[in-house]
Short mmCIF file of C-alpha atoms in Angstrom, two decimals:
data_model
loop_
_atom_site.label_atom_id
_atom_site.label_comp_id
_atom_site.label_asym_id
_atom_site.label_seq_id
_atom_site.Cartn_x
_atom_site.Cartn_y
_atom_site.Cartn_z
CA MET U 1070 -4.36 16.33 32.29
CA ASP U 1071 -2.94 13.38 34.24
CA GLN U 1072 -4.66 10.94 31.87
CA ILE U 1073 -3.10 12.71 28.89
CA ASN U 1074 0.35 12.47 30.49
CA ILE U 1075 -0.19 8.78 31.25
CA PHE U 1076 -1.26 8.18 27.62
CA ILE U 1077 1.79 10.06 26.30
CA ASP U 1078 4.08 8.05 28.61
CA LYS U 1079 2.59 4.80 27.31
CA ILE U 1080 3.15 5.86 23.70
CA TYR U 1081 6.71 6.95 24.53
CA ASN U 1082 7.51 3.69 26.35
CA PHE U 1083 6.06 1.67 23.46
CA LEU U 1084 8.02 3.58 20.80
CA LYS U 1085 11.32 3.12 22.67
CA SER U 1086 10.69 -0.50 23.68
CA LEU U 1087 12.99 -3.36 22.73
CA THR U 1088 9.94 -5.39 21.68
CA LEU U 1089 9.05 -2.87 18.98
CA ALA U 1090 12.69 -2.76 17.82
CA VAL U 1091 12.79 -6.56 17.43
CA VAL U 1092 9.45 -6.63 15.57
CA LEU U 1093 10.44 -3.81 13.20
CA LEU U 1094 13.90 -5.30 12.53
CA SER U 1095 12.35 -8.70 11.81
CA LEU U 1096 9.80 -7.19 9.39
CA ILE U 1097 12.43 -5.09 7.60
CA ALA U 1098 14.79 -8.08 7.28
CA PHE U 1099 11.97 -10.38 6.11
CA PHE U 1100 10.60 -8.05 3.44
CA SER U 1101 14.13 -7.09 2.32
CA ALA U 1102 14.82 -10.78 1.68
CA ILE U 1103 11.47 -11.17 -0.10
CA GLY U 1104 12.19 -8.10 -2.25
CA THR U 1105 15.48 -9.65 -3.35
CA ILE U 1106 13.88 -12.81 -4.75
CA ALA U 1107 10.43 -11.49 -5.69
CA SER U 1108 11.35 -10.62 -9.29
CA ASN U 1109 12.01 -14.35 -9.91
CA VAL U 1110 8.90 -15.69 -8.12
CA LYS U 1111 5.63 -15.10 -9.97
CA PHE U 1112 3.16 -14.98 -7.06
CA LEU U 1113 5.42 -12.61 -5.11
CA LYS U 1114 5.70 -10.42 -8.20
CA ASP U 1115 1.90 -10.45 -8.58
CA LEU U 1116 1.65 -9.18 -4.99
CA GLY U 1117 3.90 -6.25 -5.87
CA LEU U 1118 6.73 -7.38 -3.59
CA ASP U 1119 9.33 -7.01 -6.35
CA ASN U 1120 9.17 -3.26 -5.71
CA VAL U 1121 9.14 -3.48 -1.92
CA TYR U 1122 12.08 -1.10 -1.37
CA TYR U 1123 10.16 1.77 -2.96
CA SER U 1124 6.78 1.11 -1.34
CA LYS U 1125 5.31 3.57 1.15
CA TRP U 1126 4.65 0.95 3.82
CA PHE U 1127 8.30 -0.20 3.72
CA LEU U 1128 9.39 3.43 4.14
CA LEU U 1129 7.00 3.64 7.12
CA LEU U 1130 8.71 0.62 8.72
CA ILE U 1131 12.09 2.32 8.35
CA VAL U 1132 10.76 5.62 9.79
CA LEU U 1133 9.24 3.81 12.79
CA PHE U 1134 12.52 1.97 13.37
CA VAL U 1135 14.45 5.27 13.23
CA ILE U 1136 12.08 6.80 15.81
CA ASN U 1137 12.43 3.72 18.02
CA LEU U 1138 16.23 3.80 17.81
CA VAL U 1139 16.46 7.55 18.52
CA LEU U 1140 14.21 7.30 21.58
CA CYS U 1141 16.06 4.21 22.81
CA THR U 1142 19.40 6.02 22.43
CA LEU U 1143 18.14 9.13 24.24
CA SER U 1144 16.89 6.99 27.14
CA MET U 1145 20.41 5.56 27.58
CA ILE U 1146 22.13 8.95 27.96
CA PRO U 1147 21.29 9.49 31.67
CA THR U 1148 22.79 6.08 32.55
CA THR U 1149 25.98 6.80 30.60
CA LYS U 1150 26.20 10.30 32.07
CA ALA U 1151 25.90 8.91 35.59
CA LEU U 1152 28.67 6.43 34.84
CA PHE U 1153 31.04 9.31 34.14
CA SER U 1154 29.82 11.44 37.04
CA PRO U 1155 31.38 9.75 40.11
CA LYS U 1156 29.48 10.23 43.35
CA ALA U 1157 30.34 7.31 45.59
CA PRO U 1158 33.80 5.70 45.93
CA ASN U 1159 34.41 1.99 45.58
CA LYS U 1160 38.07 2.25 46.56
CA ILE U 1161 39.91 4.07 49.37
CA PHE U 1162 43.43 5.29 48.68
CA LYS U 1163 45.41 6.00 51.83
CA SER U 1164 48.87 7.48 51.97
CA LYS U 1165 51.16 9.37 54.34
CA ARG U 1166 52.35 11.65 51.53
CA LYS U 1167 51.27 15.25 51.58
CA ASP U 1168 50.64 15.17 47.81
CA THR U 1169 48.48 12.07 48.06
CA LYS U 1170 46.01 13.16 45.37
CA THR U 1171 48.75 14.18 42.91
CA HIS U 1172 50.60 10.94 43.58
CA LEU U 1173 47.49 8.85 42.88
CA ILE U 1174 46.75 10.75 39.68
CA ASN U 1175 50.30 10.26 38.41
CA LEU U 1176 50.13 6.58 39.32
CA LEU U 1177 46.87 6.09 37.42
CA LYS U 1178 48.10 8.07 34.41
CA SER U 1179 51.18 5.86 34.23
CA LYS U 1180 48.77 2.96 33.64
CA LYS U 1181 47.25 4.91 30.72
CA LEU U 1182 43.90 5.34 32.41
CA TYR U 1183 41.43 8.15 31.77
CA ILE U 1184 41.21 10.32 34.91
CA GLN U 1185 38.28 12.37 36.17
CA GLN U 1186 38.27 14.45 39.37
CA LYS U 1187 35.33 15.62 41.41
CA ASP U 1188 35.88 17.11 44.87
CA ASP U 1189 37.86 14.54 46.83
CA LEU U 1190 36.98 11.71 44.41
CA ILE U 1191 39.19 10.49 41.59
CA ALA U 1192 37.66 8.26 38.93
CA ALA U 1193 39.86 6.09 36.71
CA TYR U 1194 38.57 4.42 33.55
CA ARG U 1195 40.13 1.81 31.32
CA TYR U 1196 38.83 1.94 27.75
CA PRO U 1197 35.99 4.40 28.49
CA VAL U 1198 35.28 4.50 24.75
CA ARG U 1199 33.80 1.01 25.16
CA LYS U 1200 30.71 2.55 26.76
CA PHE U 1201 30.12 4.64 23.65
CA ALA U 1202 30.26 1.67 21.27
CA VAL U 1203 26.50 1.19 21.41
CA TYR U 1204 26.01 4.85 20.46
CA GLY U 1205 28.31 4.33 17.48
CA ILE U 1206 26.35 1.26 16.42
CA HIS U 1207 23.07 3.15 16.75
CA LEU U 1208 24.51 6.07 14.78
CA GLY U 1209 25.65 3.68 12.03
CA ILE U 1210 22.18 2.09 11.87
CA LEU U 1211 20.56 5.53 11.68
CA ILE U 1212 22.88 6.54 8.84
CA VAL U 1213 22.10 3.28 7.00
CA ALA U 1214 18.36 3.90 7.49
CA PHE U 1215 18.76 7.48 6.28
CA GLY U 1216 20.64 6.26 3.20
CA ALA U 1217 17.88 3.73 2.52
CA LEU U 1218 15.27 6.51 2.77
CA VAL U 1219 17.26 8.73 0.42
CA GLY U 1220 17.52 5.87 -2.10
CA SER U 1221 13.81 5.05 -1.82
CA ILE U 1222 12.64 8.64 -2.23
CA TRP U 1223 15.08 9.97 -4.83
CA GLY U 1224 16.20 6.71 -6.45
CA PHE U 1225 14.48 4.47 -8.99
CA ARG U 1226 14.67 1.05 -10.57
CA GLY U 1227 13.36 -0.01 -13.97
CA ILE U 1228 14.23 -1.46 -17.37
CA MET U 1229 15.18 -0.19 -20.80
CA GLU U 1230 14.34 -2.09 -24.00
CA ILE U 1231 16.54 -0.94 -26.87
CA PRO U 1232 16.47 -2.51 -30.36
CA GLN U 1233 19.79 -2.97 -32.13
CA ASN U 1234 21.05 0.18 -33.91
CA GLU U 1235 18.62 2.35 -31.99
CA ALA U 1236 18.83 4.70 -28.98
CA SER U 1237 16.48 5.33 -26.07
CA ASN U 1238 16.29 7.41 -22.90
CA ILE U 1239 13.07 5.90 -21.52
CA VAL U 1240 13.18 3.84 -18.32
CA VAL U 1241 10.02 1.88 -17.52
CA THR U 1242 9.46 1.51 -13.78
CA ARG U 1243 6.80 -0.61 -12.11
CA ASN U 1244 4.02 1.97 -12.24
CA ASN U 1245 5.42 4.70 -14.45
CA TYR U 1246 8.20 5.70 -16.80
CA LEU U 1247 10.82 8.41 -16.74
CA SER U 1248 13.17 10.08 -19.20
CA LEU U 1249 16.92 10.11 -18.62
CA PRO U 1250 18.87 13.30 -19.42
CA PHE U 1251 20.88 11.26 -21.94
CA SER U 1252 20.30 8.39 -24.37
CA VAL U 1253 21.72 4.86 -24.56
CA TYR U 1254 22.56 3.64 -28.06
CA ASN U 1255 22.57 -0.11 -28.70
CA LYS U 1256 25.23 -0.49 -31.39
CA ASN U 1257 25.51 -4.26 -31.20
CA PHE U 1258 24.02 -7.09 -29.19
CA THR U 1259 25.46 -10.60 -29.28
CA VAL U 1260 24.39 -13.83 -27.65
CA SER U 1261 26.45 -17.02 -27.30
CA PHE U 1262 25.04 -20.48 -26.60
CA TYR U 1263 26.45 -23.52 -24.86
CA HIS U 1264 27.58 -26.27 -27.24
CA ASN U 1265 24.84 -28.80 -28.07
CA LYS U 1266 22.30 -26.72 -26.11
CA ASP U 1267 19.91 -23.83 -26.76
CA ILE U 1268 20.79 -22.22 -23.42
CA PRO U 1269 22.61 -18.85 -23.70
CA SER U 1270 26.07 -18.80 -22.12
CA GLU U 1271 26.58 -15.06 -22.46
CA TYR U 1272 24.85 -12.03 -23.86
CA LYS U 1273 26.54 -8.70 -24.33
CA THR U 1274 25.57 -5.18 -25.34
CA THR U 1275 28.04 -2.66 -26.73
CA GLY U 1276 27.25 0.90 -27.68
CA TYR U 1277 27.64 4.39 -26.38
CA ILE U 1278 26.00 7.04 -24.21
CA ILE U 1279 24.78 10.08 -26.12
CA ASP U 1280 25.10 12.95 -23.63
CA SER U 1281 24.85 16.40 -25.22
CA THR U 1282 27.64 16.35 -27.81
CA GLN U 1283 29.52 13.48 -26.16
CA LYS U 1284 29.54 9.84 -27.22
CA ILE U 1285 30.81 7.69 -24.37
CA PRO U 1286 31.41 4.01 -25.31
CA PHE U 1287 30.23 1.23 -23.00
CA SER U 1288 30.08 -2.54 -22.88
CA THR U 1289 28.03 -4.63 -20.49
CA THR U 1290 27.42 -8.31 -19.80
CA VAL U 1291 25.59 -10.10 -17.01
CA ASN U 1292 27.11 -9.11 -13.62
CA HIS U 1293 29.33 -6.49 -15.30
CA PRO U 1294 27.36 -3.22 -15.22
CA PHE U 1295 28.41 0.21 -16.40
CA ILE U 1296 27.73 3.51 -14.62
CA HIS U 1297 26.97 6.97 -15.96
CA LYS U 1298 26.08 9.97 -13.77
CA GLY U 1299 25.34 7.75 -10.79
CA ILE U 1300 22.97 5.49 -12.76
CA TRP U 1301 23.81 1.77 -12.97
CA PHE U 1302 23.03 -0.24 -16.10
CA TYR U 1303 22.95 -4.05 -15.89
CA GLN U 1304 22.56 -6.55 -18.72
CA ALA U 1305 19.31 -8.19 -17.63
CA SER U 1306 17.91 -10.11 -20.61
CA TYR U 1307 17.07 -9.89 -24.32
CA GLN U 1308 14.37 -10.76 -26.81
CA LEU U 1309 14.02 -11.10 -30.54
CA ASN U 1310 12.96 -8.01 -32.41
CA PRO U 1311 9.83 -9.12 -34.30
CA HIS U 1312 10.14 -6.23 -36.78
CA ASP U 1313 13.63 -7.15 -37.92
CA SER U 1314 14.01 -10.92 -37.38
CA PHE U 1315 13.15 -13.24 -40.23
CA ILE U 1316 13.97 -16.48 -42.02
CA ILE U 1317 14.08 -17.33 -45.70
CA LEU U 1318 12.30 -20.49 -46.80
CA ASN U 1319 12.44 -22.16 -50.19
CA VAL U 1320 8.86 -23.23 -50.81
CA ASN U 1321 8.53 -25.27 -54.00
CA ASN U 1322 11.55 -23.43 -55.48
CA SER U 1323 10.16 -20.01 -54.49
CA ARG U 1324 11.98 -17.97 -51.84
CA VAL U 1325 9.75 -16.66 -49.03
CA GLN U 1326 10.89 -14.11 -46.45
CA LEU U 1327 9.04 -14.84 -43.22
CA TYR U 1328 9.16 -12.33 -40.35
CA LEU U 1329 8.62 -13.24 -36.73
CA HIS U 1330 4.92 -13.28 -35.76
CA LYS U 1331 3.80 -12.18 -39.25
CA PRO U 1332 1.93 -14.89 -41.21
CA VAL U 1333 2.51 -15.21 -44.98
CA SER U 1334 0.30 -17.09 -47.50
CA ILE U 1335 1.69 -18.88 -50.55
CA ASP U 1336 0.38 -21.76 -52.69
CA ASN U 1337 -2.79 -22.20 -50.59
CA ALA U 1338 -0.69 -22.52 -47.44
CA GLN U 1339 -0.15 -20.10 -44.58
CA PHE U 1340 3.23 -19.94 -42.83
CA TYR U 1341 3.77 -18.51 -39.36
CA LEU U 1342 7.17 -18.07 -37.64
CA ALA U 1343 6.59 -18.37 -33.89
CA ASN U 1344 10.16 -18.42 -32.58
CA LEU U 1345 13.84 -18.34 -33.50
CA SER U 1346 16.53 -19.97 -31.43
CA TYR U 1347 19.75 -22.00 -31.59
CA TYR U 1348 20.57 -25.67 -31.23
CA ASN U 1349 24.04 -27.14 -31.73
CA SER U 1350 25.16 -23.62 -32.71
CA LYS U 1351 22.69 -23.57 -35.62
CA PRO U 1352 19.53 -21.46 -35.99
CA ILE U 1353 16.27 -23.35 -35.54
CA ALA U 1354 12.79 -22.02 -36.27
CA LEU U 1355 9.44 -22.93 -34.75
CA LEU U 1356 7.16 -23.03 -37.79
CA TYR U 1357 3.38 -23.38 -38.08
CA VAL U 1358 1.88 -24.31 -41.48
CA GLU U 1359 -1.84 -24.27 -42.29
CA LEU U 1360 -2.83 -26.38 -45.34
CA PRO U 1361 -6.24 -27.19 -46.85
CA GLN U 1362 -5.65 -30.77 -45.70
CA GLY U 1363 -4.80 -29.75 -42.10
CA SER U 1364 -2.07 -28.09 -40.06
CA ALA U 1365 1.49 -28.95 -39.03
CA SER U 1366 4.01 -27.44 -36.66
CA GLY U 1367 7.48 -28.11 -35.37
CA TRP U 1368 11.10 -27.00 -35.18
CA ILE U 1369 13.20 -26.96 -38.33
CA LYS U 1370 16.98 -26.52 -38.39
CA LEU U 1371 18.89 -24.31 -40.84
CA GLY U 1372 19.61 -26.37 -43.99
CA ASP U 1373 16.93 -28.98 -43.26
CA SER U 1374 13.92 -29.68 -45.46
CA ALA U 1375 10.39 -30.96 -44.88
CA ASN U 1376 7.68 -32.36 -47.16
CA LEU U 1377 4.09 -31.43 -46.36
CA GLY U 1378 2.00 -33.12 -49.05
CA PRO U 1379 2.42 -31.07 -52.25
CA ILE U 1380 4.68 -28.54 -50.51
CA ASN U 1381 8.43 -28.89 -50.06
CA ILE U 1382 10.10 -26.56 -47.54
CA VAL U 1383 13.82 -25.83 -47.18
CA PHE U 1384 15.13 -23.59 -44.37
CA GLU U 1385 17.78 -21.58 -46.25
CA GLN U 1386 18.68 -18.55 -44.14
CA ALA U 1387 18.04 -16.82 -40.79
CA LYS U 1388 18.53 -13.24 -39.70
CA GLU U 1389 18.14 -12.45 -36.00
CA SER U 1390 17.85 -8.96 -34.59
CA TYR U 1391 17.67 -8.56 -30.84
CA ILE U 1392 16.26 -6.07 -28.37
CA THR U 1393 18.58 -5.73 -25.40
CA ILE U 1394 16.93 -5.41 -22.00
CA LEU U 1395 18.90 -3.39 -19.46
CA SER U 1396 18.09 -3.15 -15.77
CA VAL U 1397 18.54 0.47 -14.68
CA ALA U 1398 18.94 1.64 -11.09
CA LYS U 1399 19.82 4.86 -9.32
CA ASP U 1400 20.46 4.87 -5.58
CA PRO U 1401 21.78 8.22 -4.30
CA GLY U 1402 21.78 6.80 -0.78
CA SER U 1403 24.24 3.96 -1.47
CA ASN U 1404 27.35 5.90 -0.38
CA ILE U 1405 25.52 7.01 2.78
CA VAL U 1406 24.70 3.38 3.53
CA ILE U 1407 28.38 2.40 3.08
CA VAL U 1408 29.45 5.11 5.57
CA GLY U 1409 26.84 3.82 8.02
CA PHE U 1410 28.11 0.25 7.74
CA ILE U 1411 31.71 1.39 8.27
CA ILE U 1412 30.68 3.21 11.47
CA MET U 1413 28.74 0.15 12.63
CA ILE U 1414 31.68 -2.20 12.05
CA ALA U 1415 34.18 0.15 13.71
CA SER U 1416 31.87 0.63 16.71
CA SER U 1417 31.28 -3.12 16.98
CA MET U 1418 35.03 -3.67 17.31
CA LEU U 1419 35.02 -1.46 20.43
CA ILE U 1420 32.78 -3.98 22.19
CA PHE U 1421 35.76 -6.33 22.54
CA LEU U 1422 37.57 -3.77 24.72
CA ARG U 1423 37.30 -4.48 28.46
CA PHE U 1424 35.88 -1.50 30.33
CA ARG U 1425 36.88 -0.94 33.97
CA ARG U 1426 35.93 1.84 36.38
CA ARG U 1427 37.37 2.67 39.79
CA VAL U 1428 36.35 5.61 41.95
CA TYR U 1429 38.94 6.44 44.62
CA LYS U 1430 38.53 8.49 47.76
CA VAL U 1431 41.81 9.94 48.88
CA GLU U 1432 42.64 9.83 52.60
CA GLN U 1433 45.85 11.07 54.10
CA ILE U 1434 47.09 9.06 57.06
#
């Protein structure tokens, strides 16, 4: 029985130790930072660290930290309780007055001190709330951890891919997909490019939420999300819709409609449109041509022509249709986390108060 008690004490002391708290905090902070950048770093994404906040082992770290913090807080209570339970005086107050105790109490109260009486002892405290600051900080951390757990268990993060003039309610997460109780309709997607470059300067989706019989308009660009029923929608990226994007070529005075990623044969030649983009605010197409004499490939700008042996090509027209890619996230614990941070900040401010404690023993001369 004694060995069992010793073992339990060792486990208890380990779970409440400062060493464990530092290790757990360091791991949580490290993997939180990794999770923030993992979606942009390929090898981290391959390791599955782009979904770290929703992983079971990360939840285990948070649970262990909560246990550590609760036990650490409980172990501090006896010390705090003793501080506000005066037993031995550190000051002697002597007076010839018959109402010595009442006089001392009134004197201390005039200095706006908190007074506590026990037998013939009078304890006076300046800013006693300072000693509870650490409890407030711990409470704030626990609330933040609870909010993080709520978000990890009942929240989600994924993407929606919606072609132009279509609606969808499917969110693809890392390992699964889910259906929203409403649909998002992509009415129009536009992309703007920097002058003299093929780098997009802005892309924007406009449309509306189809919720029962309601149509709620929305507009979103990068860093300007919209929210519906606690779900956040961010403009994440876009891609060409291969089923609705095409160019028109004039091949030896014959017009050919060439869709993205769909080869077309004409006059003993095969044409393949690999990509559509912009340069100097004009559409450009990456074209592959297979001829009996060989093959050729390269970018061709709208309005330009090219001669490939017996074949003359003119790029006459381009029609782009885009699929908008929205990042979708729901975090029901976010408001809880905000409350926790407010409590932490407010409690941290109390640390700057200067705590003083005097325990007087009254003696009448």
